[in-house]
């Protein structure tokens, strides 16, 4: 074991043995900082080889990263929402695919925290503390809209069987359980499926030009048996106000903030080591060129502002979740804040990931550097819940008091009066 790994392992064991209250930022940094430092150096090679980061996720699993929000009494770290998102930004700076892959896992944990006390709640919280991870299989190809799922949960004697096909199954290949959305006799339900169950088939066939390692491919369920206790209720897309859409969106924004931080880091590191500049520049070395310095300053400002926006929304989420996520006005406030932050963060990060190329000439576009991955990853994550639709929704809400669209659904529009529920 490397010295960094051994040091991190010692912190983890000590933390696990001595956990009695919420974990401080300093303690979290001591545990996870060395792990993030191990993950970051291989990001370029993983993308070139399209190697899914199973090993890297294993390091996080061993450190109980998935149990950050699980209360201490159940074996977790008991951190605040702000602390969670601060670490997600840092993880995204090391490997932008991993926070996105864990997005539904953390939402699942939050649902358990909000559930009524009981054996099932405790069972799942303790399972997460022991390393269990949850992926997702919600979105469908084709018509795909959340009010018209073609994935069905049907009764077969004393069994429930799940049949259907899902796409954008982000994180499912890394997970122990898959949270699937299905239709049960006209009712929308969430279903927890053992990822290794008979009849589950997963493919890493996501073909986007960015975020290539999120395992966002196809999942097919063929007569998969589902136990009664794994049928969880309405699931994503249920009508009404919810904390979950702002929460899930904020994970995407933490990815963007992390990308901005890594882009600034990579540009600064490359400039610092560079000795070749332009004969007509204002300095002998690129790092001494005031124009190059200006670019680094702007990249740094974009990363700072993106992170500040994410943490500001996380603070609002903390209040909403502490109050039980049942106040309608609070839910509107956090949804609006997340939507506004989405527009702001995208407008900061996308230009920054293009601006970074101004620090050098053609050598900056070398495939060995893969600096373009920052723009590709940022562009890819930014098209989730398209910004043009979000901007319109914000404007309609502020001007006309229109309801914000909490659940975002892609798919064919239903015919008026047909198939509506």
Tab-separated table of C-alpha atoms in Angstrom:
chain	number	residue	atom	x	y	z
A	1	UNK	CA	0.000	0.000	0.000
A	2	UNK	CA	1.366	3.443	-0.897
A	3	UNK	CA	2.121	5.903	1.888
A	4	UNK	CA	-0.791	8.112	0.821
A	5	UNK	CA	-3.153	5.132	0.780
A	6	UNK	CA	-1.878	3.898	4.155
A	7	UNK	CA	-2.287	7.358	5.690
A	8	UNK	CA	-5.824	7.608	4.357
A	9	UNK	CA	-6.666	4.122	5.620
A	10	UNK	CA	-5.413	5.005	9.091
A	11	UNK	CA	-7.606	8.120	9.131
A	12	UNK	CA	-10.593	6.040	8.033
A	13	UNK	CA	-10.131	3.425	10.747
A	14	UNK	CA	-9.579	6.082	13.408
A	15	UNK	CA	-12.627	8.019	12.221
A	16	UNK	CA	-14.811	4.916	12.222
A	17	UNK	CA	-13.725	3.924	15.732
A	18	UNK	CA	-14.091	7.402	17.238
A	19	UNK	CA	-17.194	8.709	15.480
A	20	UNK	CA	-19.579	10.137	18.034
A	21	UNK	CA	-20.798	13.358	16.409
A	22	UNK	CA	-20.844	15.161	13.083
A	23	UNK	CA	-17.530	15.167	11.208
A	24	UNK	CA	-15.572	18.404	10.753
A	25	UNK	CA	-14.244	19.694	7.443
A	26	UNK	CA	-10.681	19.123	8.674
A	27	UNK	CA	-11.457	15.485	9.473
A	28	UNK	CA	-13.116	14.987	6.100
A	29	UNK	CA	-10.133	16.495	4.306
A	30	UNK	CA	-7.766	14.214	6.182
A	31	UNK	CA	-9.779	11.166	5.109
A	32	UNK	CA	-10.740	12.005	1.546
A	33	UNK	CA	-8.049	14.452	0.433
A	34	UNK	CA	-5.439	11.711	-0.097
A	35	UNK	CA	-7.981	9.601	-1.993
A	36	UNK	CA	-8.830	12.465	-4.349
A	37	UNK	CA	-5.089	12.951	-4.883
A	38	UNK	CA	-4.801	9.290	-5.931
A	39	UNK	CA	-7.768	9.520	-8.283
A	40	UNK	CA	-6.800	12.693	-10.182
A	41	UNK	CA	-3.556	11.650	-11.952
A	42	UNK	CA	-5.218	8.855	-13.949
A	43	UNK	CA	-8.114	10.898	-15.356
A	44	UNK	CA	-6.594	11.415	-18.816
A	45	UNK	CA	-5.508	7.788	-19.212
A	46	UNK	CA	-8.906	6.512	-18.090
A	47	UNK	CA	-10.635	8.623	-20.706
A	48	UNK	CA	-8.246	7.616	-23.492
A	49	UNK	CA	-8.701	3.918	-22.665
A	50	UNK	CA	-12.400	4.274	-21.754
A	51	UNK	CA	-11.662	2.478	-18.514
A	52	UNK	CA	-14.527	2.781	-16.102
A	53	UNK	CA	-13.171	3.849	-12.681
A	54	UNK	CA	-14.177	0.757	-10.718
A	55	UNK	CA	-10.891	0.785	-8.805
A	56	UNK	CA	-11.192	4.460	-7.911
A	57	UNK	CA	-14.793	4.028	-6.815
A	58	UNK	CA	-13.602	1.120	-4.697
A	59	UNK	CA	-11.290	3.480	-2.814
A	60	UNK	CA	-14.244	5.762	-2.121
A	61	UNK	CA	-16.409	2.833	-1.070
A	62	UNK	CA	-13.754	1.630	1.398
A	63	UNK	CA	-13.676	5.129	2.888
A	64	UNK	CA	-17.501	5.118	3.185
A	65	UNK	CA	-17.865	8.116	0.893
A	66	UNK	CA	-21.404	7.028	0.081
A	67	UNK	CA	-22.282	7.315	3.798
A	68	UNK	CA	-21.379	10.985	4.166
A	69	UNK	CA	-24.956	11.967	4.997
A	70	UNK	CA	-25.773	8.848	7.020
A	71	UNK	CA	-26.092	9.734	10.732
A	72	UNK	CA	-23.215	8.735	12.992
A	73	UNK	CA	-25.429	6.392	15.006
A	74	UNK	CA	-25.916	4.268	11.891
A	75	UNK	CA	-22.231	4.222	10.990
A	76	UNK	CA	-22.001	7.264	8.709
A	77	UNK	CA	-20.291	10.633	8.938
A	78	UNK	CA	-23.377	12.754	9.649
A	79	UNK	CA	-22.229	15.667	7.483
A	80	UNK	CA	-24.320	18.638	6.402
A	81	UNK	CA	-25.533	19.127	2.851
A	82	UNK	CA	-22.965	21.905	2.436
A	83	UNK	CA	-20.150	19.580	3.524
A	84	UNK	CA	-21.349	16.912	1.094
A	85	UNK	CA	-21.379	19.275	-1.866
A	86	UNK	CA	-18.000	20.739	-0.959
A	87	UNK	CA	-16.562	17.221	-1.207
A	88	UNK	CA	-18.458	16.500	-4.429
A	89	UNK	CA	-16.806	19.566	-5.992
A	90	UNK	CA	-13.399	18.320	-4.887
A	91	UNK	CA	-14.124	14.835	-6.221
A	92	UNK	CA	-15.291	16.331	-9.523
A	93	UNK	CA	-12.006	18.236	-9.788
A	94	UNK	CA	-10.217	14.891	-9.488
A	95	UNK	CA	-12.592	12.878	-11.714
A	96	UNK	CA	-15.725	14.578	-13.016
A	97	UNK	CA	-17.475	11.298	-13.850
A	98	UNK	CA	-17.680	10.032	-10.281
A	99	UNK	CA	-20.007	12.579	-8.623
A	100	UNK	CA	-22.437	12.227	-11.508
A	101	UNK	CA	-22.314	8.439	-11.158
A	102	UNK	CA	-23.203	8.800	-7.459
A	103	UNK	CA	-25.941	11.374	-7.990
A	104	UNK	CA	-28.971	9.147	-7.425
A	105	UNK	CA	-27.188	7.305	-4.615
A	106	UNK	CA	-27.049	10.466	-2.508
A	107	UNK	CA	-30.656	11.315	-3.358
A	108	UNK	CA	-31.673	7.823	-2.254
A	109	UNK	CA	-29.872	8.327	1.050
A	110	UNK	CA	-31.679	11.645	1.502
A	111	UNK	CA	-35.017	9.930	0.934
A	112	UNK	CA	-34.179	7.451	3.695
A	113	UNK	CA	-33.250	10.282	6.051
A	114	UNK	CA	-36.643	11.872	5.415
A	115	UNK	CA	-38.567	8.609	5.823
A	116	UNK	CA	-40.442	7.764	9.002
A	117	UNK	CA	-38.298	5.916	11.561
A	118	UNK	CA	-38.593	2.162	11.274
A	119	UNK	CA	-36.748	-1.083	10.499
A	120	UNK	CA	-36.621	-0.518	6.731
A	121	UNK	CA	-35.148	2.973	7.069
A	122	UNK	CA	-32.520	1.757	9.519
A	123	UNK	CA	-31.736	-1.247	7.327
A	124	UNK	CA	-30.922	0.918	4.302
A	125	UNK	CA	-28.962	3.516	6.239
A	126	UNK	CA	-26.817	0.803	7.821
A	127	UNK	CA	-26.372	-0.876	4.431
A	128	UNK	CA	-25.131	2.392	2.937
A	129	UNK	CA	-22.757	2.851	5.876
A	130	UNK	CA	-21.396	-0.632	5.109
A	131	UNK	CA	-20.658	0.394	1.517
A	132	UNK	CA	-23.853	-0.289	-0.447
A	133	UNK	CA	-24.254	1.979	-3.483
A	134	UNK	CA	-27.421	2.726	-5.449
A	135	UNK	CA	-27.543	3.533	-9.163
A	136	UNK	CA	-30.472	4.521	-11.343
A	137	UNK	CA	-32.585	3.363	-14.240
A	138	UNK	CA	-35.221	6.053	-14.607
A	139	UNK	CA	-35.119	7.567	-18.097
A	140	UNK	CA	-36.466	5.583	-21.037
A	141	UNK	CA	-35.726	5.695	-24.771
A	142	UNK	CA	-38.492	6.534	-27.202
A	143	UNK	CA	-41.611	8.216	-25.826
A	144	UNK	CA	-39.907	8.113	-22.457
A	145	UNK	CA	-41.913	10.751	-20.580
A	146	UNK	CA	-42.252	10.192	-16.850
A	147	UNK	CA	-46.046	10.055	-17.017
A	148	UNK	CA	-45.946	7.305	-19.656
A	149	UNK	CA	-43.305	4.802	-18.529
A	150	UNK	CA	-43.331	1.659	-20.625
A	151	UNK	CA	-41.325	-0.229	-18.018
A	152	UNK	CA	-43.926	-2.280	-16.157
A	153	UNK	CA	-44.155	-3.832	-12.732
A	154	UNK	CA	-46.770	-6.588	-12.909
A	155	UNK	CA	-48.142	-9.227	-10.568
A	156	UNK	CA	-47.366	-12.867	-11.392
A	157	UNK	CA	-48.998	-14.998	-8.729
A	158	UNK	CA	-47.301	-14.044	-5.475
A	159	UNK	CA	-44.397	-12.327	-7.280
A	160	UNK	CA	-43.810	-8.909	-8.794
A	161	UNK	CA	-41.976	-8.899	-12.130
A	162	UNK	CA	-40.182	-5.939	-13.721
A	163	UNK	CA	-39.890	-5.640	-17.504
A	164	UNK	CA	-38.581	-2.743	-19.567
A	165	UNK	CA	-35.636	-0.892	-21.035
A	166	UNK	CA	-33.912	2.195	-19.632
A	167	UNK	CA	-31.250	4.553	-20.900
A	168	UNK	CA	-29.021	7.088	-19.098
A	169	UNK	CA	-28.700	4.507	-16.307
A	170	UNK	CA	-26.023	6.636	-14.675
A	171	UNK	CA	-23.905	4.850	-12.086
A	172	UNK	CA	-25.758	1.550	-12.344
A	173	UNK	CA	-22.690	-0.456	-13.364
A	174	UNK	CA	-20.966	0.665	-10.169
A	175	UNK	CA	-23.961	-0.012	-7.938
A	176	UNK	CA	-25.233	-2.840	-5.753
A	177	UNK	CA	-28.862	-1.804	-6.296
A	178	UNK	CA	-30.571	0.005	-9.156
A	179	UNK	CA	-33.412	2.422	-8.466
A	180	UNK	CA	-35.762	1.928	-11.400
A	181	UNK	CA	-38.910	3.856	-12.305
A	182	UNK	CA	-41.876	1.828	-13.501
A	183	UNK	CA	-45.618	1.806	-14.074
A	184	UNK	CA	-47.736	-0.449	-11.857
A	185	UNK	CA	-51.312	-0.525	-13.078
A	186	UNK	CA	-51.291	3.186	-13.870
A	187	UNK	CA	-49.319	4.140	-10.761
A	188	UNK	CA	-45.776	5.496	-10.985
A	189	UNK	CA	-43.449	3.622	-8.597
A	190	UNK	CA	-39.789	3.432	-7.688
A	191	UNK	CA	-38.338	-0.048	-7.511
A	192	UNK	CA	-35.039	-1.171	-5.960
A	193	UNK	CA	-33.491	-3.964	-7.987
A	194	UNK	CA	-30.469	-6.055	-7.062
A	195	UNK	CA	-27.935	-5.207	-9.777
A	196	UNK	CA	-26.884	-8.873	-9.952
A	197	UNK	CA	-30.428	-10.260	-10.123
A	198	UNK	CA	-31.359	-12.696	-12.859
A	199	UNK	CA	-32.858	-10.837	-15.814
A	200	UNK	CA	-30.850	-7.623	-15.345
A	201	UNK	CA	-28.643	-6.748	-18.316
A	202	UNK	CA	-26.480	-3.610	-18.370
A	203	UNK	CA	-24.421	-2.086	-21.170
A	204	UNK	CA	-21.832	0.665	-21.178
A	205	UNK	CA	-23.142	2.060	-24.467
A	206	UNK	CA	-23.310	5.773	-23.578
A	207	UNK	CA	-21.864	7.470	-26.675
A	208	UNK	CA	-21.630	11.102	-25.558
A	209	UNK	CA	-18.466	13.049	-26.315
A	210	UNK	CA	-18.089	13.968	-22.634
A	211	UNK	CA	-18.615	12.397	-19.214
A	212	UNK	CA	-17.785	9.107	-20.901
A	213	UNK	CA	-17.156	7.122	-17.731
A	214	UNK	CA	-20.407	7.695	-15.832
A	215	UNK	CA	-21.811	4.301	-16.928
A	216	UNK	CA	-24.860	6.075	-18.341
A	217	UNK	CA	-25.872	3.324	-20.739
A	218	UNK	CA	-28.736	0.902	-21.271
A	219	UNK	CA	-30.323	-1.298	-18.632
A	220	UNK	CA	-32.791	-4.004	-19.635
A	221	UNK	CA	-35.062	-5.783	-17.155
A	222	UNK	CA	-36.546	-9.108	-18.232
A	223	UNK	CA	-38.897	-10.771	-15.740
A	224	UNK	CA	-36.824	-9.513	-12.823
A	225	UNK	CA	-38.326	-10.532	-9.497
A	226	UNK	CA	-38.924	-7.646	-7.094
A	227	UNK	CA	-39.826	-8.184	-3.448
A	228	UNK	CA	-42.643	-6.190	-1.903
A	229	UNK	CA	-40.334	-4.280	0.442
A	230	UNK	CA	-38.315	-3.027	-2.546
A	231	UNK	CA	-41.308	-1.199	-4.049
A	232	UNK	CA	-40.749	2.277	-2.657
A	233	UNK	CA	-43.627	4.477	-3.769
A	234	UNK	CA	-44.126	7.209	-6.372
A	235	UNK	CA	-40.483	7.770	-7.284
A	236	UNK	CA	-39.067	10.434	-9.574
A	237	UNK	CA	-41.559	12.357	-11.675
A	238	UNK	CA	-44.441	12.210	-9.239
A	239	UNK	CA	-46.549	15.365	-9.448
A	240	UNK	CA	-45.963	18.114	-6.924
A	241	UNK	CA	-43.181	19.978	-5.228
A	242	UNK	CA	-40.093	18.112	-4.068
A	243	UNK	CA	-36.599	18.814	-2.785
A	244	UNK	CA	-35.184	16.110	-5.066
A	245	UNK	CA	-35.048	17.999	-8.367
A	246	UNK	CA	-32.997	20.832	-6.861
A	247	UNK	CA	-30.792	18.287	-5.095
A	248	UNK	CA	-30.144	16.250	-8.237
A	249	UNK	CA	-29.502	19.399	-10.264
A	250	UNK	CA	-27.029	20.635	-7.661
A	251	UNK	CA	-24.959	17.464	-8.067
A	252	UNK	CA	-24.610	18.352	-11.753
A	253	UNK	CA	-23.568	21.878	-10.815
A	254	UNK	CA	-20.979	20.542	-8.372
A	255	UNK	CA	-19.536	18.601	-11.295
A	256	UNK	CA	-19.297	21.835	-13.315
A	257	UNK	CA	-17.643	23.638	-10.413
A	258	UNK	CA	-15.127	20.820	-10.083
A	259	UNK	CA	-14.409	20.903	-13.813
A	260	UNK	CA	-13.730	24.636	-13.586
A	261	UNK	CA	-11.324	24.073	-10.708
A	262	UNK	CA	-9.438	21.330	-12.609
A	263	UNK	CA	-9.325	23.414	-15.803
A	264	UNK	CA	-7.716	26.296	-13.921
A	265	UNK	CA	-5.298	23.896	-12.214
A	266	UNK	CA	-4.282	22.204	-15.476
A	267	UNK	CA	-3.820	25.504	-17.321
A	268	UNK	CA	-1.756	26.958	-14.480
A	269	UNK	CA	0.388	23.836	-14.191
A	270	UNK	CA	1.040	23.763	-17.929
A	271	UNK	CA	1.964	27.464	-18.083
A	272	UNK	CA	4.221	27.247	-15.037
A	273	UNK	CA	6.405	24.595	-16.673
A	274	UNK	CA	6.436	26.166	-20.135
A	275	UNK	CA	9.589	27.922	-21.363
A	276	UNK	CA	8.562	28.636	-24.944
A	277	UNK	CA	6.484	31.723	-25.625
A	278	UNK	CA	6.059	34.198	-28.477
A	279	UNK	CA	8.746	36.576	-29.674
A	280	UNK	CA	6.297	39.476	-29.609
A	281	UNK	CA	4.924	38.772	-26.128
A	282	UNK	CA	5.603	41.121	-23.225
A	283	UNK	CA	7.801	38.660	-21.295
A	284	UNK	CA	10.393	35.961	-21.844
A	285	UNK	CA	8.401	33.251	-20.075
A	286	UNK	CA	4.657	32.576	-20.504
A	287	UNK	CA	4.068	32.673	-16.742
A	288	UNK	CA	5.458	36.232	-16.713
A	289	UNK	CA	3.268	37.407	-19.601
A	290	UNK	CA	0.562	39.741	-18.217
A	291	UNK	CA	-1.958	38.511	-20.798
A	292	UNK	CA	-1.428	34.905	-19.752
A	293	UNK	CA	-1.638	35.948	-16.114
A	294	UNK	CA	-4.962	37.595	-16.906
A	295	UNK	CA	-6.320	34.361	-18.360
A	296	UNK	CA	-5.317	32.393	-15.261
A	297	UNK	CA	-6.931	35.061	-13.093
A	298	UNK	CA	-10.192	34.804	-15.008
A	299	UNK	CA	-10.167	30.997	-14.814
A	300	UNK	CA	-9.618	31.222	-11.074
A	301	UNK	CA	-12.500	33.670	-10.697
A	302	UNK	CA	-14.849	31.411	-12.679
A	303	UNK	CA	-13.971	28.410	-10.496
A	304	UNK	CA	-14.450	30.455	-7.315
A	305	UNK	CA	-17.820	31.843	-8.382
A	306	UNK	CA	-19.096	28.460	-9.578
A	307	UNK	CA	-18.212	26.844	-6.262
A	308	UNK	CA	-19.733	29.714	-4.289
A	309	UNK	CA	-23.000	29.334	-6.225
A	310	UNK	CA	-23.185	25.608	-5.522
A	311	UNK	CA	-22.531	26.059	-1.808
A	312	UNK	CA	-25.086	28.876	-1.577
A	313	UNK	CA	-27.803	26.530	-2.866
A	314	UNK	CA	-26.493	23.763	-0.583
A	315	UNK	CA	-27.090	26.079	2.370
A	316	UNK	CA	-30.722	26.498	1.296
A	317	UNK	CA	-31.068	22.723	0.882
A	318	UNK	CA	-29.704	22.243	4.382
A	319	UNK	CA	-32.535	24.373	5.753
A	320	UNK	CA	-35.175	22.617	3.650
A	321	UNK	CA	-34.050	19.129	4.641
A	322	UNK	CA	-33.568	20.000	8.304
A	323	UNK	CA	-37.210	21.125	8.325
A	324	UNK	CA	-38.377	17.840	6.785
A	325	UNK	CA	-38.717	18.996	3.152
A	326	UNK	CA	-42.442	19.498	3.554
A	327	UNK	CA	-42.879	23.266	3.444
A	328	UNK	CA	-44.211	24.207	-0.024
A	329	UNK	CA	-42.728	27.692	0.052
A	330	UNK	CA	-39.299	26.361	1.040
A	331	UNK	CA	-39.442	23.843	-1.788
A	332	UNK	CA	-40.197	26.594	-4.299
A	333	UNK	CA	-37.353	28.711	-2.908
A	334	UNK	CA	-34.757	25.955	-3.229
A	335	UNK	CA	-35.975	24.936	-6.696
A	336	UNK	CA	-35.699	28.548	-7.843
A	337	UNK	CA	-32.244	28.912	-6.291
A	338	UNK	CA	-30.991	25.752	-8.013
A	339	UNK	CA	-32.424	26.908	-11.350
A	340	UNK	CA	-30.819	30.331	-11.060
A	341	UNK	CA	-27.508	28.770	-10.047
A	342	UNK	CA	-27.684	26.432	-13.036
A	343	UNK	CA	-27.821	29.349	-15.470
A	344	UNK	CA	-25.060	31.222	-13.658
A	345	UNK	CA	-22.692	28.265	-13.310
A	346	UNK	CA	-23.069	27.166	-16.928
A	347	UNK	CA	-22.355	30.694	-18.121
A	348	UNK	CA	-19.205	30.737	-15.976
A	349	UNK	CA	-17.779	27.316	-16.702
A	350	UNK	CA	-18.357	26.799	-20.422
A	351	UNK	CA	-16.493	29.996	-21.459
A	352	UNK	CA	-13.734	29.196	-18.967
A	353	UNK	CA	-13.109	25.774	-20.484
A	354	UNK	CA	-12.582	27.452	-23.862
A	355	UNK	CA	-10.596	30.406	-22.508
A	356	UNK	CA	-7.950	28.126	-21.011
A	357	UNK	CA	-6.517	27.476	-24.497
A	358	UNK	CA	-5.456	31.121	-24.732
A	359	UNK	CA	-2.522	30.417	-22.415
A	360	UNK	CA	-0.593	28.669	-25.186
A	361	UNK	CA	-0.302	27.886	-28.873
A	362	UNK	CA	-1.056	24.745	-30.822
A	363	UNK	CA	0.773	22.551	-28.305
A	364	UNK	CA	-2.078	23.184	-25.864
A	365	UNK	CA	-4.343	21.002	-27.994
A	366	UNK	CA	-2.115	17.939	-27.733
A	367	UNK	CA	-4.029	14.685	-27.280
A	368	UNK	CA	-1.611	13.828	-24.474
A	369	UNK	CA	-2.954	16.765	-22.464
A	370	UNK	CA	-6.618	16.258	-23.309
A	371	UNK	CA	-7.433	19.754	-22.105
A	372	UNK	CA	-10.446	19.587	-24.392
A	373	UNK	CA	-12.019	17.067	-22.027
A	374	UNK	CA	-12.902	19.911	-19.677
A	375	UNK	CA	-15.072	21.624	-22.303
A	376	UNK	CA	-16.539	18.317	-23.507
A	377	UNK	CA	-17.402	17.234	-19.975
A	378	UNK	CA	-18.824	20.641	-19.072
A	379	UNK	CA	-20.832	20.849	-22.267
A	380	UNK	CA	-22.238	17.367	-21.706
A	381	UNK	CA	-23.259	17.927	-18.090
A	382	UNK	CA	-24.770	21.305	-19.030
A	383	UNK	CA	-27.367	19.855	-21.404
A	384	UNK	CA	-29.094	17.947	-18.612
A	385	UNK	CA	-32.312	19.884	-18.015
A	386	UNK	CA	-31.595	22.344	-20.862
A	387	UNK	CA	-30.741	25.854	-19.733
A	388	UNK	CA	-33.032	27.515	-22.282
A	389	UNK	CA	-36.017	25.703	-20.785
A	390	UNK	CA	-34.873	26.505	-17.251
A	391	UNK	CA	-34.449	30.203	-18.057
A	392	UNK	CA	-37.951	30.383	-19.504
A	393	UNK	CA	-39.403	28.619	-16.471
A	394	UNK	CA	-37.682	31.077	-14.123
A	395	UNK	CA	-38.986	34.052	-16.086
A	396	UNK	CA	-42.532	32.709	-16.214
A	397	UNK	CA	-42.438	32.069	-12.482
A	398	UNK	CA	-41.140	35.533	-11.616
A	399	UNK	CA	-43.423	37.386	-14.028
A	400	UNK	CA	-46.601	35.324	-13.813
A	401	UNK	CA	-46.240	33.280	-10.634
A	402	UNK	CA	-46.284	30.126	-12.768
A	403	UNK	CA	-45.435	26.875	-11.022
A	404	UNK	CA	-41.842	25.771	-11.510
A	405	UNK	CA	-41.543	22.412	-13.353
A	406	UNK	CA	-40.001	20.352	-10.569
A	407	UNK	CA	-39.831	17.104	-12.536
A	408	UNK	CA	-38.104	17.445	-15.911
A	409	UNK	CA	-39.295	14.922	-18.437
A	410	UNK	CA	-37.927	14.261	-21.916
A	411	UNK	CA	-40.126	12.441	-24.414
A	412	UNK	CA	-42.950	12.864	-26.861
A	413	UNK	CA	-45.746	15.190	-25.818
A	414	UNK	CA	-48.965	13.387	-24.985
A	415	UNK	CA	-51.995	14.072	-27.159
A	416	UNK	CA	-54.465	16.394	-25.428
A	417	UNK	CA	-56.827	14.340	-23.318
A	418	UNK	CA	-55.101	11.069	-24.129
A	419	UNK	CA	-52.950	9.020	-21.798
A	420	UNK	CA	-52.896	11.731	-19.145
A	421	UNK	CA	-52.674	10.793	-15.477
